[in-house]
Amino acid sequence: MDTLLAMQFMLIATIGVGIAGALIAWRERPEPGSIPLTVLLAGQCWWSATLFFRINASGLAEKVLWVDVSWLGIAALPVAWLFFCLSYAGYSRYLQPRYVALVALVPALTALFGVTNEFHHLMYTQSTLVARNGTPLLVRTPGVWFWIIAGYTYLLGLLGAIPLLGFVTSDMKTFQGQSMALLVGLVVPWITNVLFLMGALPTGGIDPTPVAFSLSAVAFLGALTRFQLLGTSPAPIRPARQSVFDQMEGGVIVLDRRSNIVDMNDRAVAAVGGVPSDVLGGPVEAVIPQFATLTGESGAGQTVVHAGADGLDAA
């Protein structure tokens, strides 16, 4: 079938882009969000690969096997997405192991139920082969746990999207581009999966969500390269505001690990004599030439430059 052939080519492209993105994200460690983004892209690649092998399998048992093992990657996606968004947005207090374990409980059970479905049929209650245009296609009836993980996935997707929405209107264009790319990466497969579950897509019973991840992978890769996703991120902003901004009368400039300006309060803007939209995202040396003699590292991992009445100093 031409549709299946096209889907296979798109899956190969999705895997290639996903691997490239995962390698870039892994290389950026320990930048905020690098590890969960790597897991997210790896899970997407696993899902796409298992769908590719499922399409090319001929027997019922073989096709069922590839669907069952696909849950090892699928289950990781919502957890990785949520903790990537929390890390990216600077909600570091929620990144503790106990929170990760709690959120990952349902997906972990899903992966287990997926590979052992033949013993309990919680994921799928029935599996049959249907010939369409001479091609054997697998048709499975979802079980109760399938709908539980579907709802849970949508919930984590929504929770992860909420902190990103605040950056869409950010004064820093880099954050705008990053957040829009990430939201596109979420919405495209999300809508595709909903339409598939509603039976609105003519895909012959094959879930096209991994194919939709081809656009997501491109969006994520674009965020990593074009918008410096892990090079310049808003992660330092929240801890800086909590620890410094709300307690100081002087001005404060917050920098990322690469000395790019990611936030500044009104007093700092007045001290450097610039417009926030013009300086955010740029190197600090552009507005503070003497920065090299002022710099100091804060406990949160970001550099904070104070702009007071007597000039600039670092802490």
Short mmCIF file of C-alpha atoms in Angstrom, two decimals, residues 102-271:
data_model
loop_
_atom_site.label_atom_id
_atom_site.label_comp_id
_atom_site.label_asym_id
_atom_site.label_seq_id
_atom_site.Cartn_x
_atom_site.Cartn_y
_atom_site.Cartn_z
CA LEU A 102 5.67 9.05 42.07
CA VAL A 103 4.86 10.44 38.61
CA ALA A 104 6.53 7.48 36.88
CA LEU A 105 4.52 4.85 38.78
CA VAL A 106 1.62 4.64 36.32
CA PRO A 107 3.91 4.65 33.23
CA ALA A 108 6.11 1.95 34.83
CA LEU A 109 3.05 -0.23 35.37
CA THR A 110 2.04 0.51 31.79
CA ALA A 111 5.35 -0.73 30.42
CA LEU A 112 4.99 -3.88 32.54
CA PHE A 113 1.38 -4.47 31.49
CA GLY A 114 2.34 -3.87 27.87
CA VAL A 115 4.98 -6.58 27.64
CA THR A 116 2.88 -9.04 29.70
CA ASN A 117 -0.50 -8.33 28.12
CA GLU A 118 -1.09 -11.95 27.10
CA PHE A 119 -1.40 -12.92 30.77
CA HIS A 120 -4.00 -10.36 31.86
CA HIS A 121 -5.28 -8.43 28.78
CA LEU A 122 -5.36 -5.14 30.63
CA MET A 123 -3.88 -3.26 27.69
CA TYR A 124 -5.68 -5.08 24.87
CA THR A 125 -8.54 -7.55 25.15
CA GLN A 126 -8.44 -8.94 21.61
CA SER A 127 -6.02 -9.04 18.67
CA THR A 128 -6.84 -10.05 15.09
CA LEU A 129 -5.35 -9.74 11.61
CA VAL A 130 -7.45 -8.07 8.93
CA ALA A 131 -6.45 -8.13 5.25
CA ARG A 132 -6.87 -4.80 3.50
CA ASN A 133 -5.81 -4.47 -0.12
CA GLY A 134 -3.80 -7.63 0.31
CA THR A 135 -1.88 -6.32 3.32
CA PRO A 136 -2.32 -7.91 6.78
CA LEU A 137 -3.11 -5.27 9.38
CA LEU A 138 -3.31 -5.74 13.13
CA VAL A 139 -6.53 -4.70 14.87
CA ARG A 140 -6.56 -4.65 18.69
CA THR A 141 -9.34 -3.86 21.13
CA PRO A 142 -8.14 -1.52 23.91
CA GLY A 143 -8.47 -2.74 27.49
CA VAL A 144 -9.16 -0.74 30.62
CA TRP A 145 -5.53 0.14 31.33
CA PHE A 146 -5.09 1.50 27.79
CA TRP A 147 -7.60 4.25 28.56
CA ILE A 148 -6.03 4.91 31.96
CA ILE A 149 -2.59 5.57 30.47
CA ALA A 150 -4.13 7.59 27.63
CA GLY A 151 -5.81 9.94 30.10
CA TYR A 152 -2.69 10.07 32.28
CA THR A 153 -0.55 10.96 29.26
CA TYR A 154 -2.83 13.82 28.28
CA LEU A 155 -2.82 15.08 31.88
CA LEU A 156 0.99 15.17 32.11
CA GLY A 157 1.14 16.77 28.69
CA LEU A 158 -1.15 19.57 29.85
CA LEU A 159 0.72 20.05 33.14
CA GLY A 160 4.00 20.33 31.24
CA ALA A 161 2.58 22.83 28.75
CA ILE A 162 1.34 25.26 31.42
CA PRO A 163 4.77 26.67 32.45
CA LEU A 164 5.74 27.01 28.77
CA LEU A 165 2.79 29.27 28.00
CA GLY A 166 4.23 32.00 30.21
CA PHE A 167 7.34 32.24 28.03
CA VAL A 168 5.44 32.64 24.75
CA THR A 169 4.99 36.34 25.60
CA SER A 170 8.49 36.74 27.04
CA ASP A 171 10.50 39.87 26.19
CA MET A 172 13.31 37.54 25.15
CA LYS A 173 12.72 36.33 21.60
CA THR A 174 14.83 33.23 22.19
CA PHE A 175 12.43 32.07 24.92
CA GLN A 176 9.47 32.80 22.66
CA GLY A 177 10.91 30.65 19.88
CA GLN A 178 11.91 27.85 22.24
CA SER A 179 8.49 27.69 23.89
CA MET A 180 6.58 27.79 20.61
CA ALA A 181 8.72 24.99 19.17
CA LEU A 182 8.19 22.88 22.29
CA LEU A 183 4.43 23.46 22.26
CA VAL A 184 4.27 22.48 18.58
CA GLY A 185 6.20 19.34 19.48
CA LEU A 186 3.47 18.52 22.01
CA VAL A 187 0.33 19.59 20.15
CA VAL A 188 0.96 17.86 16.80
CA PRO A 189 1.20 14.26 18.12
CA TRP A 190 -1.41 15.04 20.78
CA ILE A 191 -4.04 16.05 18.20
CA THR A 192 -3.01 13.19 15.90
CA ASN A 193 -3.49 10.64 18.69
CA VAL A 194 -6.88 12.05 19.68
CA LEU A 195 -8.09 11.92 16.07
CA PHE A 196 -6.84 8.34 15.74
CA LEU A 197 -8.61 7.21 18.91
CA MET A 198 -11.80 8.84 17.61
CA GLY A 199 -11.47 6.88 14.36
CA ALA A 200 -11.20 10.06 12.29
CA LEU A 201 -8.00 9.11 10.44
CA PRO A 202 -7.98 6.65 7.49
CA THR A 203 -4.83 4.81 8.58
CA GLY A 204 -6.10 1.24 8.46
CA GLY A 205 -5.92 0.78 12.23
CA ILE A 206 -2.29 1.90 12.47
CA ASP A 207 -1.68 4.62 15.03
CA PRO A 208 0.04 7.48 13.11
CA THR A 209 1.16 9.26 16.29
CA PRO A 210 4.81 8.15 15.89
CA VAL A 211 4.71 9.60 12.36
CA ALA A 212 3.40 12.88 13.80
CA PHE A 213 6.50 12.85 15.97
CA SER A 214 8.47 13.55 12.80
CA LEU A 215 7.22 17.13 13.05
CA SER A 216 7.81 17.10 16.80
CA ALA A 217 11.36 15.88 16.34
CA VAL A 218 12.00 18.64 13.80
CA ALA A 219 10.52 21.19 16.22
CA PHE A 220 12.68 19.92 19.09
CA LEU A 221 15.77 19.81 16.89
CA GLY A 222 15.06 23.35 15.74
CA ALA A 223 14.70 24.48 19.36
CA LEU A 224 18.04 22.84 20.18
CA THR A 225 19.90 24.42 17.25
CA ARG A 226 18.15 27.57 16.05
CA PHE A 227 16.87 28.72 19.47
CA GLN A 228 19.72 27.34 21.65
CA LEU A 229 17.27 25.37 23.77
CA LEU A 230 19.84 24.00 26.22
CA GLY A 231 22.39 26.77 25.76
CA THR A 232 20.16 29.64 26.82
CA SER A 233 17.21 28.64 28.97
CA PRO A 234 15.00 30.40 31.52
CA ALA A 235 15.79 27.81 34.21
CA PRO A 236 17.83 30.24 36.37
CA ILE A 237 15.04 32.83 36.43
CA ARG A 238 12.71 31.26 39.01
CA PRO A 239 15.33 30.42 41.68
CA ALA A 240 16.93 33.81 41.12
CA ARG A 241 13.64 35.62 41.65
CA GLN A 242 12.89 33.61 44.76
CA SER A 243 16.30 34.03 46.36
CA VAL A 244 17.27 37.52 45.26
CA PHE A 245 14.76 39.57 43.28
CA ASP A 246 12.04 39.76 45.92
CA GLN A 247 14.46 40.65 48.71
CA MET A 248 16.67 43.33 47.17
CA GLU A 249 16.30 47.04 46.74
CA GLY A 250 19.07 47.18 44.14
CA GLY A 251 19.11 45.96 40.57
CA VAL A 252 19.88 42.37 39.55
CA ILE A 253 20.91 40.78 36.24
CA VAL A 254 20.63 36.98 35.91
CA LEU A 255 22.89 35.08 33.52
CA ASP A 256 22.89 31.50 32.25
CA ARG A 257 25.95 29.25 32.25
CA ARG A 258 27.22 30.89 29.07
CA SER A 259 26.98 34.44 30.41
CA ASN A 260 23.91 35.35 28.36
CA ILE A 261 21.41 37.69 30.05
CA VAL A 262 18.21 35.76 30.83
CA ASP A 263 16.49 38.20 33.19
CA MET A 264 16.90 41.57 34.88
CA ASN A 265 14.79 43.70 37.18
CA ASP A 266 13.77 47.31 36.62
CA ARG A 267 16.65 48.81 38.62
CA ALA A 268 19.16 46.85 36.54
CA VAL A 269 17.51 48.05 33.34
CA ALA A 270 17.86 51.64 34.56
CA ALA A 271 21.50 51.06 35.55
#
